[in-house]
């Protein structure tokens, strides 16, 4: 396969370590790939996608990165950090959720010198148009737009690479489990798995929207990726395995159960999950294991996609 060019931004490969308490509880081998350790400033899954997207921006001679997300977007923060390290301008269009703009990821965005444009929720529905207009009105700068979560054809290749790393672990996983927030990480894992003749089942837990939305969306992203490397394969919505039902109260909102689970997990495993993404998906995996939905799998790998900074703005919601 002719993958697009990428630059190095992440610390790779990331380690794969056993989850001792959970493995014991369910009598399986359950591991976690620590993609929360891809860096400090650019930590998490987004940096793998940025390695491809920002390379494309530089190839197009762009000097200004434009992207969007929630106020606590990990993707926006990683983009702001990358822009600072590469001496690029950065404009973030963040959906106002009326929480503190100087905490967690939003605070870090400011430290990295990014310009934050707060967008009211009712305007955010046209976020693509807002970014496009902004880009067109730039005078002495050339803008490059990254969509939500850098989940597009180019960003996907970051997780095709991650599958190569998983292969090199020489552990015979039968399932790879990941959080689905905008779909790009799942798409990359799916594509990498396909290229390797499908050693794994790739199973996503969506933390927002619905299973059918993401099946459709991930197929779209994959088709874009295929066309970028002249790959003529096809993919159907039914090929995308998603387990719905763990979005809780909605994007960025937490339930007591979810926060208690993150607390228990930290105590038992010594690993921090985040409240917006990995906490919900791991809670989903845990409950699915309990319900016997993973009985056919013996060696399971969960991808830790990061998100730690999103925990701090929620600290007062945890009960001890
Ligand atoms: C963005 C994000 C995800 C979801 O990844 P997508 O590629 O958008 O589906 C999962 N976990 C964390 C911590 C994230 O920031």
Short mmCIF file of C-alpha atoms and ligand atoms in Angstrom, two decimals:
data_model
loop_
_atom_site.label_atom_id
_atom_site.label_comp_id
_atom_site.label_asym_id
_atom_site.label_seq_id
_atom_site.Cartn_x
_atom_site.Cartn_y
_atom_site.Cartn_z
CA UNK A 1 0.00 0.00 0.00
CA UNK A 2 1.13 3.50 -0.86
CA UNK A 3 0.55 5.38 2.36
CA UNK A 4 0.74 9.18 2.34
CA UNK A 5 3.84 10.85 3.80
CA UNK A 6 4.00 11.59 7.51
CA UNK A 7 6.14 13.52 9.95
CA UNK A 8 7.24 12.49 13.42
CA UNK A 9 5.35 14.07 16.30
CA UNK A 10 4.56 11.13 18.61
CA UNK A 11 6.76 8.97 20.80
CA UNK A 12 6.28 5.56 19.22
CA UNK A 13 5.82 2.66 19.59
CA UNK A 14 3.63 2.87 22.69
CA UNK A 15 3.78 0.04 25.25
CA UNK A 16 1.24 -2.77 25.56
CA UNK A 17 0.75 -3.84 29.18
CA UNK A 18 -1.57 -6.31 30.93
CA UNK A 19 -4.59 -5.17 32.94
CA UNK A 20 -4.01 -7.41 35.91
CA UNK A 21 -7.17 -6.94 37.96
CA UNK A 22 -9.53 -7.09 35.01
CA UNK A 23 -7.77 -10.15 33.54
CA UNK A 24 -8.11 -11.95 36.83
CA UNK A 25 -11.73 -10.95 37.30
CA UNK A 26 -12.77 -12.29 33.90
CA UNK A 27 -10.21 -15.07 33.57
CA UNK A 28 -8.93 -13.69 30.25
CA UNK A 29 -5.81 -11.94 29.08
CA UNK A 30 -6.73 -8.31 28.79
CA UNK A 31 -4.14 -5.75 27.74
CA UNK A 32 -4.03 -2.04 27.19
CA UNK A 33 -2.02 -0.17 24.55
CA UNK A 34 -0.84 3.01 26.15
CA UNK A 35 -1.52 5.55 23.41
CA UNK A 36 -2.04 7.97 26.28
CA UNK A 37 1.78 7.88 26.36
CA UNK A 38 2.36 9.19 22.85
CA UNK A 39 3.69 12.36 24.48
CA UNK A 40 2.82 14.93 27.12
CA UNK A 41 1.83 18.01 25.16
CA UNK A 42 0.54 15.99 22.18
CA UNK A 43 -0.59 12.99 24.24
CA UNK A 44 -3.33 10.64 23.09
CA UNK A 45 -4.63 9.24 19.82
CA UNK A 46 -4.89 12.53 17.93
CA UNK A 47 -1.14 12.94 17.49
CA UNK A 48 -0.98 9.83 15.31
CA UNK A 49 -3.49 11.43 12.96
CA UNK A 50 -1.73 14.79 13.11
CA UNK A 51 1.48 13.19 11.87
CA UNK A 52 -0.24 12.69 8.52
CA UNK A 53 -2.53 15.72 8.46
CA UNK A 54 0.12 18.29 9.38
CA UNK A 55 2.56 16.77 6.89
CA UNK A 56 -0.09 17.43 4.26
CA UNK A 57 -0.53 20.99 5.56
CA UNK A 58 3.21 21.62 5.24
CA UNK A 59 3.32 20.06 1.77
CA UNK A 60 0.57 22.50 0.77
CA UNK A 61 2.70 25.35 2.21
CA UNK A 62 0.08 26.23 4.82
CA UNK A 63 1.17 28.20 7.88
CA UNK A 64 -2.08 28.26 9.87
CA UNK A 65 -3.87 25.27 11.38
CA UNK A 66 -7.63 25.62 11.83
CA UNK A 67 -9.67 23.08 13.72
CA UNK A 68 -12.68 22.60 16.00
CA UNK A 69 -14.13 20.60 18.85
CA UNK A 70 -15.58 20.84 22.31
CA UNK A 71 -14.02 23.22 24.81
CA UNK A 72 -12.16 20.26 26.32
CA UNK A 73 -11.17 18.79 22.96
CA UNK A 74 -8.01 16.69 23.20
CA UNK A 75 -7.62 17.02 19.45
CA UNK A 76 -7.67 20.83 19.64
CA UNK A 77 -5.05 20.78 22.39
CA UNK A 78 -2.79 18.38 20.48
CA UNK A 79 -3.13 20.57 17.38
CA UNK A 80 -2.26 23.69 19.42
CA UNK A 81 0.82 21.95 20.81
CA UNK A 82 1.91 20.76 17.37
CA UNK A 83 1.42 24.22 15.92
CA UNK A 84 3.56 25.75 18.68
CA UNK A 85 6.34 23.24 18.16
CA UNK A 86 6.33 23.78 14.39
CA UNK A 87 5.97 27.56 14.52
CA UNK A 88 2.56 27.55 12.84
CA UNK A 89 -0.44 29.71 13.73
CA UNK A 90 -3.38 27.94 15.30
CA UNK A 91 -7.06 28.88 15.41
CA UNK A 92 -9.43 26.71 17.43
CA UNK A 93 -13.20 26.96 17.00
CA UNK A 94 -14.54 25.49 20.22
CA UNK A 95 -18.14 24.89 21.15
CA UNK A 96 -19.07 26.94 24.18
CA UNK A 97 -20.31 24.69 26.95
CA UNK A 98 -20.32 27.45 29.54
CA UNK A 99 -17.65 25.84 31.69
CA UNK A 100 -14.32 27.34 32.70
CA UNK A 101 -12.28 28.36 29.65
CA UNK A 102 -9.12 28.31 31.72
CA UNK A 103 -9.06 24.69 32.81
CA UNK A 104 -7.92 21.35 31.40
CA UNK A 105 -7.31 21.27 27.66
CA UNK A 106 -8.67 24.78 27.04
CA UNK A 107 -6.14 26.15 29.50
CA UNK A 108 -3.35 24.31 27.67
CA UNK A 109 -4.60 25.70 24.32
CA UNK A 110 -3.99 29.17 25.71
CA UNK A 111 -0.54 28.22 27.02
CA UNK A 112 0.39 27.03 23.54
CA UNK A 113 -0.60 30.39 22.13
CA UNK A 114 -3.58 29.22 20.10
CA UNK A 115 -6.42 31.62 19.40
CA UNK A 116 -9.71 30.29 20.76
CA UNK A 117 -12.92 31.29 18.99
CA UNK A 118 -15.83 30.36 21.24
CA UNK A 119 -18.80 29.25 19.14
CA UNK A 120 -22.28 29.19 20.62
CA UNK A 121 -23.95 25.76 20.46
CA UNK A 122 -26.68 26.95 18.06
CA UNK A 123 -24.04 28.22 15.60
CA UNK A 124 -21.81 25.19 15.99
CA UNK A 125 -24.10 23.09 13.76
CA UNK A 126 -22.43 24.86 10.81
CA UNK A 127 -18.90 24.51 12.14
CA UNK A 128 -17.52 23.39 8.77
CA UNK A 129 -18.90 26.52 7.12
CA UNK A 130 -17.53 28.71 9.92
CA UNK A 131 -14.03 27.31 9.50
CA UNK A 132 -14.20 27.50 5.72
CA UNK A 133 -15.20 31.20 5.86
CA UNK A 134 -12.44 31.95 8.31
CA UNK A 135 -9.90 30.27 6.07
CA UNK A 136 -11.11 32.15 3.00
CA UNK A 137 -10.82 35.46 4.79
CA UNK A 138 -7.20 34.99 5.86
CA UNK A 139 -5.05 37.57 4.09
CA UNK A 140 -1.35 36.99 4.68
CA UNK A 141 -1.71 33.44 5.90
CA UNK A 142 -2.58 30.15 4.28
CA UNK A 143 -4.97 28.03 6.31
CA UNK A 144 -5.31 24.27 6.58
CA UNK A 145 -8.54 22.91 8.06
CA UNK A 146 -8.54 19.77 10.17
CA UNK A 147 -12.05 18.37 10.70
CA UNK A 148 -13.35 17.23 14.11
CA UNK A 149 -10.86 14.84 15.68
CA UNK A 150 -8.76 14.85 12.47
CA UNK A 151 -11.08 12.02 11.51
CA UNK A 152 -10.78 12.05 7.76
CA UNK A 153 -9.08 9.99 5.09
CA UNK A 154 -5.60 11.27 5.78
CA UNK A 155 -5.70 11.11 9.60
CA UNK A 156 -6.80 7.48 9.47
CA UNK A 157 -3.34 6.31 8.42
CA UNK A 158 -2.09 7.06 11.92
CA UNK A 159 -3.99 4.05 13.18
CA UNK A 160 -3.02 1.87 10.24
CA UNK A 161 0.49 2.34 11.67
CA UNK A 162 -0.73 1.43 15.16
CA UNK A 163 -1.84 -1.97 13.85
CA UNK A 164 1.75 -2.57 12.69
CA UNK A 165 2.86 -1.95 16.28
CA UNK A 166 0.22 -4.33 17.62
CA UNK A 167 1.43 -7.01 15.17
CA UNK A 168 4.97 -6.58 16.45
CA UNK A 169 3.91 -7.33 20.02
CA UNK A 170 3.59 -10.99 18.97
CA UNK A 171 0.60 -11.41 21.27
CA UNK A 172 -2.26 -13.32 19.65
CA UNK A 173 -5.06 -10.87 20.30
CA UNK A 174 -8.45 -11.86 19.01
CA UNK A 175 -10.20 -8.56 19.73
CA UNK A 176 -9.02 -4.95 19.65
CA UNK A 177 -11.34 -2.58 21.48
CA UNK A 178 -11.42 1.19 21.03
CA UNK A 179 -13.46 4.27 21.89
CA UNK A 180 -15.37 5.85 19.01
CA UNK A 181 -15.75 9.63 19.24
CA UNK A 182 -15.52 10.81 15.65
CA UNK A 183 -14.56 7.50 14.05
CA UNK A 184 -11.06 8.04 12.66
CA UNK A 185 -9.25 5.84 15.15
CA UNK A 186 -11.63 2.97 14.52
CA UNK A 187 -11.28 3.49 10.76
CA UNK A 188 -7.49 3.28 10.92
CA UNK A 189 -7.53 0.15 13.07
CA UNK A 190 -10.05 -1.43 10.73
CA UNK A 191 -7.94 -0.63 7.68
CA UNK A 192 -4.70 -1.83 9.26
CA UNK A 193 -6.43 -5.02 10.35
CA UNK A 194 -7.77 -5.61 6.85
CA UNK A 195 -4.34 -5.14 5.29
CA UNK A 196 -3.02 -7.80 7.68
CA UNK A 197 -5.77 -10.26 6.66
CA UNK A 198 -7.94 -9.61 9.69
CA UNK A 199 -6.21 -11.23 12.64
CA UNK A 200 -8.48 -9.29 15.03
CA UNK A 201 -12.08 -8.28 15.47
CA UNK A 202 -12.10 -4.50 15.82
CA UNK A 203 -14.81 -3.49 18.28
CA UNK A 204 -15.77 0.10 18.99
CA UNK A 205 -17.74 1.62 21.84
CA UNK A 206 -19.35 4.88 20.75
CA UNK A 207 -19.45 7.59 23.39
CA UNK A 208 -21.85 9.83 21.48
CA UNK A 209 -24.48 9.55 18.76
CA UNK A 210 -25.51 6.07 17.60
CA UNK A 211 -24.12 2.86 16.21
CA UNK A 212 -25.72 3.37 12.81
CA UNK A 213 -24.39 6.94 12.55
CA UNK A 214 -20.85 5.73 13.13
CA UNK A 215 -21.15 2.72 10.83
CA UNK A 216 -22.06 5.15 8.07
CA UNK A 217 -19.45 7.73 9.05
CA UNK A 218 -16.61 5.22 9.37
CA UNK A 219 -17.39 3.78 5.94
CA UNK A 220 -17.17 7.33 4.53
CA UNK A 221 -13.81 7.94 6.20
CA UNK A 222 -12.47 4.61 4.96
CA UNK A 223 -13.54 5.29 1.39
CA UNK A 224 -11.63 8.56 1.53
CA UNK A 225 -8.56 6.72 2.84
CA UNK A 226 -8.79 4.05 0.14
CA UNK A 227 -8.87 6.69 -2.55
CA UNK A 228 -5.79 8.42 -1.11
CA UNK A 229 -3.72 5.33 -1.81
CA UNK A 230 -5.50 4.05 -4.91
CA UNK A 231 -6.85 1.07 -3.05
CA UNK A 232 -9.89 -0.39 -4.79
CA UNK A 233 -11.26 -2.38 -1.90
CA UNK A 234 -14.77 -1.87 -0.54
CA UNK A 235 -16.33 -1.75 2.90
CA UNK A 236 -19.91 -2.13 4.07
CA UNK A 237 -21.62 -0.63 7.09
CA UNK A 238 -22.15 -4.11 8.53
CA UNK A 239 -18.38 -4.65 8.55
CA UNK A 240 -18.08 -2.00 11.27
CA UNK A 241 -18.61 -3.56 14.72
CA UNK A 242 -19.88 -1.08 17.26
CA UNK A 243 -21.44 -1.64 20.66
CA UNK A 244 -23.93 1.10 21.45
CA UNK A 245 -25.34 2.13 24.81
CA UNK A 246 -22.45 3.61 26.75
CA UNK A 247 -22.78 7.28 25.83
CA UNK A 248 -24.43 7.90 29.17
CA UNK A 249 -25.83 11.41 29.56
CA UNK A 250 -24.23 12.55 26.31
CA UNK A 251 -20.96 13.96 25.01
CA UNK A 252 -18.81 15.40 27.75
CA UNK A 253 -21.36 14.64 30.46
CA UNK A 254 -20.77 12.05 33.15
CA UNK A 255 -22.85 9.78 35.34
CA UNK A 256 -21.94 8.86 38.90
CA UNK A 257 -21.53 5.23 37.76
CA UNK A 258 -18.97 6.23 35.12
CA UNK A 259 -16.96 8.37 37.51
CA UNK A 260 -17.05 5.66 40.19
CA UNK A 261 -15.79 3.20 37.58
CA UNK A 262 -12.86 5.49 36.67
CA UNK A 263 -12.05 5.72 40.37
CA UNK A 264 -12.20 1.94 40.87
CA UNK A 265 -10.11 1.35 37.76
CA UNK A 266 -7.43 3.77 38.93
CA UNK A 267 -7.30 2.07 42.32
CA UNK A 268 -7.20 -1.47 40.91
CA UNK A 269 -4.99 -1.02 37.85
CA UNK A 270 -2.99 2.12 38.60
CA UNK A 271 -4.07 3.54 35.23
CA UNK A 272 -6.02 6.75 34.63
CA UNK A 273 -8.99 6.80 32.25
CA UNK A 274 -10.71 10.00 31.16
CA UNK A 275 -14.38 10.87 31.72
CA UNK A 276 -15.27 11.82 28.12
CA UNK A 277 -13.89 8.88 26.13
CA UNK A 278 -11.89 6.02 27.59
CA UNK A 279 -13.79 5.94 30.89
CA UNK A 280 -17.04 5.34 29.04
CA UNK A 281 -15.60 2.80 26.60
CA UNK A 282 -13.78 0.83 29.30
CA UNK A 283 -16.98 0.89 31.35
CA UNK A 284 -18.67 -0.53 28.25
CA UNK A 285 -16.05 -3.25 27.85
CA UNK A 286 -16.27 -4.13 31.54
CA UNK A 287 -20.06 -4.45 31.41
CA UNK A 288 -19.96 -6.37 28.14
CA UNK A 289 -17.48 -8.83 29.65
CA UNK A 290 -19.80 -9.24 32.62
CA UNK A 291 -22.72 -9.92 30.29
CA UNK A 292 -20.73 -12.57 28.46
CA UNK A 293 -20.60 -10.66 25.16
CA UNK A 294 -16.85 -11.28 24.92
CA UNK A 295 -16.96 -14.98 25.83
CA UNK A 296 -15.54 -15.95 22.44
CA UNK A 297 -12.42 -13.84 22.98
CA UNK A 298 -9.44 -14.86 25.06
CA UNK A 299 -6.90 -12.11 24.43
CA UNK A 300 -8.31 -8.64 24.28
CA UNK A 301 -6.48 -5.38 23.64
CA UNK A 302 -8.00 -2.05 24.66
CA UNK A 303 -6.49 1.05 23.05
CA UNK A 304 -6.00 3.79 25.64
CA UNK A 305 -6.55 6.87 23.52
CA UNK A 306 -5.60 9.41 26.22
CA UNK A 307 -7.66 12.34 27.46
CA UNK A 308 -6.23 12.82 30.95
CA UNK A 309 -6.44 16.63 30.90
CA UNK A 310 -10.21 16.37 30.52
CA UNK A 311 -10.38 14.80 33.97
CA UNK A 312 -9.28 17.87 35.89
CA UNK A 313 -12.24 20.12 35.06
CA UNK A 314 -14.47 17.34 36.43
CA UNK A 315 -12.63 16.69 39.67
CA UNK A 316 -15.38 18.20 41.81
CA UNK A 317 -17.90 15.69 40.38
CA UNK A 318 -16.01 12.70 41.78
CA UNK A 319 -17.13 11.37 45.16
CA UNK A 320 -14.58 9.94 47.58
C1 LIG B 1 -10.82 11.90 20.21
C2 LIG B 1 -10.67 10.87 21.25
C3 LIG B 1 -11.20 9.58 21.09
C4 LIG B 1 -12.01 9.18 19.90
O1 LIG B 1 -11.25 8.98 18.74
P1 LIG B 1 -11.94 9.20 17.32
O2 LIG B 1 -10.87 8.91 16.36
O3 LIG B 1 -12.38 10.63 17.31
O4 LIG B 1 -13.09 8.28 17.23
C5 LIG B 1 -11.00 8.65 22.09
N1 LIG B 1 -10.33 8.97 23.21
C6 LIG B 1 -9.82 10.19 23.41
C7 LIG B 1 -9.13 10.48 24.68
C8 LIG B 1 -9.97 11.18 22.44
O5 LIG B 1 -9.46 12.40 22.66
#
